[in-house]
PDB file of C-alpha atoms in Angstrom:
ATOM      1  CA  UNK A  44     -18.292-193.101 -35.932  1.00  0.00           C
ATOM      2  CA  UNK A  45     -19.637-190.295 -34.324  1.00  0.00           C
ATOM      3  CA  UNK A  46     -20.903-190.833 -30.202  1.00  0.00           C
ATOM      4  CA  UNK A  47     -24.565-189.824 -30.155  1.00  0.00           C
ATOM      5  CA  UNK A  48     -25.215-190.425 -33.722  1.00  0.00           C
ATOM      6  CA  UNK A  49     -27.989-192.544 -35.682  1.00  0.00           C
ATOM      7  CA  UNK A  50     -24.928-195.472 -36.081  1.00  0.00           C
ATOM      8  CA  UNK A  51     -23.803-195.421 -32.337  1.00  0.00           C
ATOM      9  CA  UNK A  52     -25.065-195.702 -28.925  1.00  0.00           C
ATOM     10  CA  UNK A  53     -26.394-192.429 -27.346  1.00  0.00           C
ATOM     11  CA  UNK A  54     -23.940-190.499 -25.155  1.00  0.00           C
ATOM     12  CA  UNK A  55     -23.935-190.980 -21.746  1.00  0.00           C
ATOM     13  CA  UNK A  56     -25.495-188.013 -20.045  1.00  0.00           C
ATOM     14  CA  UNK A  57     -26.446-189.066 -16.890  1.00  0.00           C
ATOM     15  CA  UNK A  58     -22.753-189.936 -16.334  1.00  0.00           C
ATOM     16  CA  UNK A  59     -21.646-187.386 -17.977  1.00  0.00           C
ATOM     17  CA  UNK A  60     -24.277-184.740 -15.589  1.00  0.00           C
ATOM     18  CA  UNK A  61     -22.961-186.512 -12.512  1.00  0.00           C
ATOM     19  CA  UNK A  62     -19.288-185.980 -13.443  1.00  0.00           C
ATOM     20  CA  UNK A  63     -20.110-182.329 -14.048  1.00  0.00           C
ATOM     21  CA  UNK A  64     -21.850-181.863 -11.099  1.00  0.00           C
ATOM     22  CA  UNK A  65     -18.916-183.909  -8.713  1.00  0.00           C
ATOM     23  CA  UNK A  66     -16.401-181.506 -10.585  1.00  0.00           C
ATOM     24  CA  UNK A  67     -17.976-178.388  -9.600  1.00  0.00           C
ATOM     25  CA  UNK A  68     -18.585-179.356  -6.017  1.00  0.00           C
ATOM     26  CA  UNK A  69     -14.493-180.511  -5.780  1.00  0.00           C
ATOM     27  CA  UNK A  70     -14.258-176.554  -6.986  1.00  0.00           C
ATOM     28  CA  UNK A  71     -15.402-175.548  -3.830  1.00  0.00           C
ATOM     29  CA  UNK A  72     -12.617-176.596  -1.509  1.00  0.00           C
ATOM     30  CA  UNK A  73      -9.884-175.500  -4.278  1.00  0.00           C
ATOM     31  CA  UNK A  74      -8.402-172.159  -5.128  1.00  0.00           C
ATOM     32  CA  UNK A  75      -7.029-171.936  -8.703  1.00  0.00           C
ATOM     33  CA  UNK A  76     -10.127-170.737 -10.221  1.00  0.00           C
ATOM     34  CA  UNK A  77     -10.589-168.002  -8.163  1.00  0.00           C
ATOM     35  CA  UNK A  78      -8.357-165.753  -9.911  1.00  0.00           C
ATOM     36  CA  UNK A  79     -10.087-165.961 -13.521  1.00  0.00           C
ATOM     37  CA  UNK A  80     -13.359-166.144 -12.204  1.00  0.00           C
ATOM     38  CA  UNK A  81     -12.675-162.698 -10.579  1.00  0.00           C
ATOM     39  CA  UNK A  82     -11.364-161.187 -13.583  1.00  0.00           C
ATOM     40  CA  UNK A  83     -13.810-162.380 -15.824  1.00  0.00           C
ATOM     41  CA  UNK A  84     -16.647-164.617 -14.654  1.00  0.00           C
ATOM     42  CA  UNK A  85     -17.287-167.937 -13.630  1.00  0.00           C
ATOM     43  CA  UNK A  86     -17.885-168.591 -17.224  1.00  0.00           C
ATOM     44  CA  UNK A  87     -14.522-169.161 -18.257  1.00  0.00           C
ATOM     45  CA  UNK A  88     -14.315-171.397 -15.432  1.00  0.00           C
ATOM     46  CA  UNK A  89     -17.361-173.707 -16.797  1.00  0.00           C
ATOM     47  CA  UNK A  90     -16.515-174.334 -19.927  1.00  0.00           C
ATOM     48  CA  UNK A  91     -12.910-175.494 -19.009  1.00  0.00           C
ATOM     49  CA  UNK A  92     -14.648-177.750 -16.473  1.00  0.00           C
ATOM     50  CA  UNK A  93     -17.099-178.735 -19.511  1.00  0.00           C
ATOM     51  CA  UNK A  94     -13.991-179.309 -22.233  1.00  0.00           C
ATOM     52  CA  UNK A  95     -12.153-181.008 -19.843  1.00  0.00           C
ATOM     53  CA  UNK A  96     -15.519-183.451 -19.411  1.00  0.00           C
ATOM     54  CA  UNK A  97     -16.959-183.601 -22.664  1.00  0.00           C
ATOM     55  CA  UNK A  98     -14.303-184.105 -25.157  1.00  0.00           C
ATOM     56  CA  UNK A  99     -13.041-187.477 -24.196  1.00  0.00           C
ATOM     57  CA  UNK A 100     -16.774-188.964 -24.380  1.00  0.00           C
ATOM     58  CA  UNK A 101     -16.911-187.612 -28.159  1.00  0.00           C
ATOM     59  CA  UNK A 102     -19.689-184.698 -27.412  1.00  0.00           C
ATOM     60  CA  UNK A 103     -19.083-181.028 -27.595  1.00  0.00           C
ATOM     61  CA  UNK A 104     -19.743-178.491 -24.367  1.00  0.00           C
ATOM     62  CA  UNK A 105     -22.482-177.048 -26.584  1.00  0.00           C
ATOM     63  CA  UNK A 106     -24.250-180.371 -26.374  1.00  0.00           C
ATOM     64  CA  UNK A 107     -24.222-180.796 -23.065  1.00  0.00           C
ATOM     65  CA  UNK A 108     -25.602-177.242 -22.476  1.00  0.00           C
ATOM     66  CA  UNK A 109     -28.160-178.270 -24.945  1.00  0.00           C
ATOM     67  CA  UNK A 110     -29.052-181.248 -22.956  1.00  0.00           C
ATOM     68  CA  UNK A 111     -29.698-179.969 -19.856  1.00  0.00           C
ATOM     69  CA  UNK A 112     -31.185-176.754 -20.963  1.00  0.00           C
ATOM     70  CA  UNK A 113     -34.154-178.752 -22.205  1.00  0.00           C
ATOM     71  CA  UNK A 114     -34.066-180.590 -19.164  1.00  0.00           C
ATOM     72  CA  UNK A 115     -35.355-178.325 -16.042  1.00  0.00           C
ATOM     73  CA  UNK A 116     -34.147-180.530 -13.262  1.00  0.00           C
ATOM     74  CA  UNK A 117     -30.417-181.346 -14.679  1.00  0.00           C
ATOM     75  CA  UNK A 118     -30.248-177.041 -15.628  1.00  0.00           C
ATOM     76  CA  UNK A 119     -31.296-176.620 -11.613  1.00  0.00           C
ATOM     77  CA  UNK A 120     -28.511-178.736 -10.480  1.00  0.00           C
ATOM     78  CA  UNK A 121     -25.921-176.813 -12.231  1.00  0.00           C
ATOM     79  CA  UNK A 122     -26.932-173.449 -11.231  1.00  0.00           C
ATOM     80  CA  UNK A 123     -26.951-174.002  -7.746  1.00  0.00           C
ATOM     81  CA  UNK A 124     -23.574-175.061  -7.865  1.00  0.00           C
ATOM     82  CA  UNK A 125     -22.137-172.030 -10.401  1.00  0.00           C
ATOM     83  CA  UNK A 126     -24.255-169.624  -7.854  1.00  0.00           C
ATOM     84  CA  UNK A 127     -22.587-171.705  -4.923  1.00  0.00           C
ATOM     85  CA  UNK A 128     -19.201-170.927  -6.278  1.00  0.00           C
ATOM     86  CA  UNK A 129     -19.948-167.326  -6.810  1.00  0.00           C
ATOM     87  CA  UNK A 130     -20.770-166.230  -3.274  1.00  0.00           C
ATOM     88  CA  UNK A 131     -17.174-168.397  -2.490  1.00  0.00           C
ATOM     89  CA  UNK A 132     -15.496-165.800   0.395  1.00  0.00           C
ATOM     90  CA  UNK A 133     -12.489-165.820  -1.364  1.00  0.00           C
ATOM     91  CA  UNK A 134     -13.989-164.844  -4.531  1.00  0.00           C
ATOM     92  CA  UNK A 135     -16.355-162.441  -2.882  1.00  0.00           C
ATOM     93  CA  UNK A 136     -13.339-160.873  -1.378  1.00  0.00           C
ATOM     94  CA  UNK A 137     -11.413-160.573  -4.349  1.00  0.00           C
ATOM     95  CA  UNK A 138     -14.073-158.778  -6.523  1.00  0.00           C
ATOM     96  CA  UNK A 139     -14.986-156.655  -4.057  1.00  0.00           C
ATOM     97  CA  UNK A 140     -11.543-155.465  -3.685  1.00  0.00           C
ATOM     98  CA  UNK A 141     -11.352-155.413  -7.477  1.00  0.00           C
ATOM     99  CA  UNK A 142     -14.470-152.991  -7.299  1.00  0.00           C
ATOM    100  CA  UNK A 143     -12.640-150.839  -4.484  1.00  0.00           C
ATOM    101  CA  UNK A 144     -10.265-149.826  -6.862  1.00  0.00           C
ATOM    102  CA  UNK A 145     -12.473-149.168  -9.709  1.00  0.00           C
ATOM    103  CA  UNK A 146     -14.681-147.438  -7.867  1.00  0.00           C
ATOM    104  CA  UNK A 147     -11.840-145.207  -6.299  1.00  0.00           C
ATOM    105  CA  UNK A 148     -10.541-144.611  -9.872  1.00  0.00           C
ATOM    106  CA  UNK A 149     -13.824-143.485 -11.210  1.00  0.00           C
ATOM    107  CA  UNK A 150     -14.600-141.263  -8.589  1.00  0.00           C
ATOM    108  CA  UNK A 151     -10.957-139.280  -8.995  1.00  0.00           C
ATOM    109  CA  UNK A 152     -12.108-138.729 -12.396  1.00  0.00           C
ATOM    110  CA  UNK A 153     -15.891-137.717 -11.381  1.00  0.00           C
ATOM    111  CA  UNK A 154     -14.176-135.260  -9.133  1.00  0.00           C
ATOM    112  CA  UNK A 155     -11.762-133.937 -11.413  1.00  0.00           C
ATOM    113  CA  UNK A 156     -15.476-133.443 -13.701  1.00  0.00           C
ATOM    114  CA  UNK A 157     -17.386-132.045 -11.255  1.00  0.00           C
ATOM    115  CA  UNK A 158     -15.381-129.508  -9.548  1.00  0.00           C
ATOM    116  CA  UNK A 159     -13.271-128.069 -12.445  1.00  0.00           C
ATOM    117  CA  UNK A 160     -10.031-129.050 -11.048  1.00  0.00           C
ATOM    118  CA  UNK A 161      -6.980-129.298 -13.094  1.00  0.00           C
ATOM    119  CA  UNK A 162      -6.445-133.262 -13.741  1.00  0.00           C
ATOM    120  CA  UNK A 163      -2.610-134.790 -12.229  1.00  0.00           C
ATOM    121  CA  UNK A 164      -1.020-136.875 -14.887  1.00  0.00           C
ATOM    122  CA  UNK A 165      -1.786-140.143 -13.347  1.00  0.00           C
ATOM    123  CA  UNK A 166      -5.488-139.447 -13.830  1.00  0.00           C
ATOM    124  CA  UNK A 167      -4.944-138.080 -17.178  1.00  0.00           C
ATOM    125  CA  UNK A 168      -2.558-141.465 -17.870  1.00  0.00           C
ATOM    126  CA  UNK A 169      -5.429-143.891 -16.935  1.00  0.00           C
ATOM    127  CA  UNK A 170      -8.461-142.498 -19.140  1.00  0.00           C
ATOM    128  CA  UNK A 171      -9.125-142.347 -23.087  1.00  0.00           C
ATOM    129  CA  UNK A 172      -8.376-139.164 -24.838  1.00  0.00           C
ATOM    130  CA  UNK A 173     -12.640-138.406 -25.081  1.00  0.00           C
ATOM    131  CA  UNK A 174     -12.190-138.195 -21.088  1.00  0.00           C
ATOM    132  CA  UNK A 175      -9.303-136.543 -20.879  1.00  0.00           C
ATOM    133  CA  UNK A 176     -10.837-133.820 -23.042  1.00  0.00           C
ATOM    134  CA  UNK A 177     -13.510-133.663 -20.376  1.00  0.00           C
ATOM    135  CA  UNK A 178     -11.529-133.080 -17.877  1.00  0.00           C
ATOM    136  CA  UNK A 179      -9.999-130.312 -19.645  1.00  0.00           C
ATOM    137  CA  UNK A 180     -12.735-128.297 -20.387  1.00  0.00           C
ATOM    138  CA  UNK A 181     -13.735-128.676 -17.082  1.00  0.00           C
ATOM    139  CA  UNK A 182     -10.587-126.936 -15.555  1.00  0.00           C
ATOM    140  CA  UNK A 183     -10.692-124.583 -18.028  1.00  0.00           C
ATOM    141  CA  UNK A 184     -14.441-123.085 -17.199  1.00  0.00           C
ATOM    142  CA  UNK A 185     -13.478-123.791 -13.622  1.00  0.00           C
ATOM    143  CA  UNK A 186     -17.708-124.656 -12.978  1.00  0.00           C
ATOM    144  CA  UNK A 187     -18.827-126.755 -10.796  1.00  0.00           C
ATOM    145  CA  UNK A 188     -21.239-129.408 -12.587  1.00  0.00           C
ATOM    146  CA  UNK A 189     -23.286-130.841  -9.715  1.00  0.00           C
ATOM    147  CA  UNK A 190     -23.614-129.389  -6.144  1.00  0.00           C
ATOM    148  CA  UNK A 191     -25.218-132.081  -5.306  1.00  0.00           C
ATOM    149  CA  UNK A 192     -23.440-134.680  -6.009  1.00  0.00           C
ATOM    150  CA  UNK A 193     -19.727-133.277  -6.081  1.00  0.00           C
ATOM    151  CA  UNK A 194     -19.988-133.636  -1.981  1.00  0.00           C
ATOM    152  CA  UNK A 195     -21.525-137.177  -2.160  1.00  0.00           C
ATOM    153  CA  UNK A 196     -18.262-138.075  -4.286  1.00  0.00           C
ATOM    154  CA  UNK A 197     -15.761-136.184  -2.182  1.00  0.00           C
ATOM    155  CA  UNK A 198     -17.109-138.013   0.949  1.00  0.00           C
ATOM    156  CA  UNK A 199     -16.948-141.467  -0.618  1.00  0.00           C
ATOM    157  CA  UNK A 200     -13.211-140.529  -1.810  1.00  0.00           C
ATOM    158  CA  UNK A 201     -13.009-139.627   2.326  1.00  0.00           C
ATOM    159  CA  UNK A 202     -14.037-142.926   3.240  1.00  0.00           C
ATOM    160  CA  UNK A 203     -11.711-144.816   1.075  1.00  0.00           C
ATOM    161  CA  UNK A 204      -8.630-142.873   1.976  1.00  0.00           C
ATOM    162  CA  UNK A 205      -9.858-143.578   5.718  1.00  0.00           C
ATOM    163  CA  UNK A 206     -10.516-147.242   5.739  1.00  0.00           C
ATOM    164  CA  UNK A 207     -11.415-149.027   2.032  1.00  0.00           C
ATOM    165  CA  UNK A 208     -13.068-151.543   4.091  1.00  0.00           C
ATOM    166  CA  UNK A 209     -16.182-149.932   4.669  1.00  0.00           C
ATOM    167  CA  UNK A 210     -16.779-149.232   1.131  1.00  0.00           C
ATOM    168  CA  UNK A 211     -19.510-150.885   0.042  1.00  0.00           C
ATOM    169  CA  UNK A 212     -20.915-151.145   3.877  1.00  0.00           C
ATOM    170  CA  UNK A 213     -24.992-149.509   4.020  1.00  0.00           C
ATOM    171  CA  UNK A 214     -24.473-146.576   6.583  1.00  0.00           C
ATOM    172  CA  UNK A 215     -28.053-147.152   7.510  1.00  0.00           C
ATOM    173  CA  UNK A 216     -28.218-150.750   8.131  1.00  0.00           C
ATOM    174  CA  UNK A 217     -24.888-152.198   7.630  1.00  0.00           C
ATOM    175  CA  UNK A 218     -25.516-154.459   5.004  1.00  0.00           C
ATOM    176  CA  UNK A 219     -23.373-154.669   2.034  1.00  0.00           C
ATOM    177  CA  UNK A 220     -24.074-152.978  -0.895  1.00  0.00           C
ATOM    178  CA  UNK A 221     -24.861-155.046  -4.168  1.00  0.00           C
ATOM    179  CA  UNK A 222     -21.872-154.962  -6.451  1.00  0.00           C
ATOM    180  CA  UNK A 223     -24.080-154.146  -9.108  1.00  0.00           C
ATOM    181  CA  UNK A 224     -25.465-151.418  -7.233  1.00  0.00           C
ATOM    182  CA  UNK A 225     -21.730-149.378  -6.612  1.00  0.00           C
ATOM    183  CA  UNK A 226     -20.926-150.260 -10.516  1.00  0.00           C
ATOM    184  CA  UNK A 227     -23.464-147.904 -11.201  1.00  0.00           C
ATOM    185  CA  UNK A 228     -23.160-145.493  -8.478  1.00  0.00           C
ATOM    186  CA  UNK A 229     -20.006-145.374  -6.708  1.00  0.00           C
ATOM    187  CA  UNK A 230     -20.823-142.794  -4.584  1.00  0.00           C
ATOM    188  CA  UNK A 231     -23.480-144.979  -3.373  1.00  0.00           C
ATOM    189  CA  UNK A 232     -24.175-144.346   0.631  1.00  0.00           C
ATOM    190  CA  UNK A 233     -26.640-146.915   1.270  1.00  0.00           C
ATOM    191  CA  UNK A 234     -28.268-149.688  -0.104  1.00  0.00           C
ATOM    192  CA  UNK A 235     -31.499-149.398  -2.693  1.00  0.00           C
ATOM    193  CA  UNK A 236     -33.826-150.222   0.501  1.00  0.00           C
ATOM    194  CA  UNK A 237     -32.207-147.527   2.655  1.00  0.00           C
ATOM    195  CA  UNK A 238     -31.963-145.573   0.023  1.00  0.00           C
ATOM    196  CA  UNK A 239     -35.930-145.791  -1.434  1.00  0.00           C
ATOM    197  CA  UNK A 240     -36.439-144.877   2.772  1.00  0.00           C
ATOM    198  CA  UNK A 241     -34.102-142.063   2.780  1.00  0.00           C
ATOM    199  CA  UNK A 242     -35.897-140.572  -0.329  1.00  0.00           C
ATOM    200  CA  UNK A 243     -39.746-141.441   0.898  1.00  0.00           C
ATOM    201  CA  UNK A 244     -39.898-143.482  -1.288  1.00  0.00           C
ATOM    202  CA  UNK A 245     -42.954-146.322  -0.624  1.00  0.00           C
ATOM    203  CA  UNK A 246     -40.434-149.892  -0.431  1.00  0.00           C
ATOM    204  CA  UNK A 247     -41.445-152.807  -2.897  1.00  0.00           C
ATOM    205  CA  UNK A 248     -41.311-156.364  -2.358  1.00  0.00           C
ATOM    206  CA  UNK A 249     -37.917-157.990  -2.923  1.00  0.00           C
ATOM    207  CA  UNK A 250     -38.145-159.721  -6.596  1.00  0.00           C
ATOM    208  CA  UNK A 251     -37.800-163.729  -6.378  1.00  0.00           C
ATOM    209  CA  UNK A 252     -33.655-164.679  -6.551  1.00  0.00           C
ATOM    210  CA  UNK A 253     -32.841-165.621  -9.858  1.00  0.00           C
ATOM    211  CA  UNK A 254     -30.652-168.145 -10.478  1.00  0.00           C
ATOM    212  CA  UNK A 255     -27.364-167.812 -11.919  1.00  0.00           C
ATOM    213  CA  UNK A 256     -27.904-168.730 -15.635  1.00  0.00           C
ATOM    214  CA  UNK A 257     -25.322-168.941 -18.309  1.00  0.00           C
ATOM    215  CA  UNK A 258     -27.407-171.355 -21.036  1.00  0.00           C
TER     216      UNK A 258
END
């Protein structure tokens, strides 16, 4: 007999919600999670907590999710807790040194691009053969792509080589630069407020905090 089905009782959700919830907040104060959640997302790190739940009460993860995305208050619940283990130090930490080294990677290879430079092997080692065709025909006309923003990356590789740990650090206001933001631009000097002010730019009003969703 199937739990949940027209011949047996209903599952036990609220149980099984509270269990989730008293699972996620134990997280917290642990430290084996960390690692996969910084390599690929707190995902991962949900659904094992969800298996691990779920299965021996009969029900799938899917139901669950399906439960409690129909249900506003239980969906609440759980994303403050998956958005509490997000801004964990120690995870913080660990992507942001994560990004530090992609972002010093990419902007090698942006400098290699931009100034015409011929490539060392371990750049050429690390990209796919479309880039590394790039780079060759930019040694090869020996142009400079971008004026502007060849200095911008040569002053970010600067800082790096200097002291990583202001990477990432607004040189305007000090705050820390959204991760989001330096995936996209690297380079990035300041944050997108300093930024908009540097560039005259009228300022907007911050858009509401969205909750971290993943049903």
């Amino acid at each position: 007999m199937t739990i949940g089905s027209k011949e047996g009782p209903p599952p036990p959700w609220p149980d099984i919600h509270r269990t989730v919830l008293s699972t996620l907040d134990a997280l917290a104060s642990s430290t084996g999670w960390i690692p996969t959640a910084a390599t690929v997302g707190i995902e991962p790190v949900f659904e094992r907590v969800l298996q691990q739940i779920c299965q021996p009460q009969g029900v799938s993860p899917e139901a669950y999710i399906d439960v409690i995305t129909r249900d506003a208050g239980m969906r609440r619940e759980v994303q403050k807790r998956l958005a509490r283990l997000m801004e964990t130090p120690a995870l913080v930490n660990m992507r942001r040194e994560a990004q530090r080294r992609e972002a010093e990677h990419q902007l090698h290879v942006l400098h290699f691009v931009l100034s015409g430079q011929e490539p060392p092997d371990w750049v050429m080692s690390t990209i796919d053969e479309e880039q590394q065709q790039q780079l060759r025909d930019a040694a090869e006309s020996g142009e400079e792509r971008d004026p502007v923003l060849l200095p911008r990356v040569q002053r970010a590789l600067r800082k790096l080589a200097a002291d990583p740990t202001t990477y990432g650090q607004c040189e305007d206001c000090g705050t820390t630069i959204l991760l989001e933001r330096l995936q996209l631009v690297p380079w990035a000097e300041c944050c997108a407020a300093c930024q908009r002010k540097r560039e005259g730019v009228p300022d907007v009003a911050p858009e509401p905090e969205v909750a971290v969703t993943y049903f």
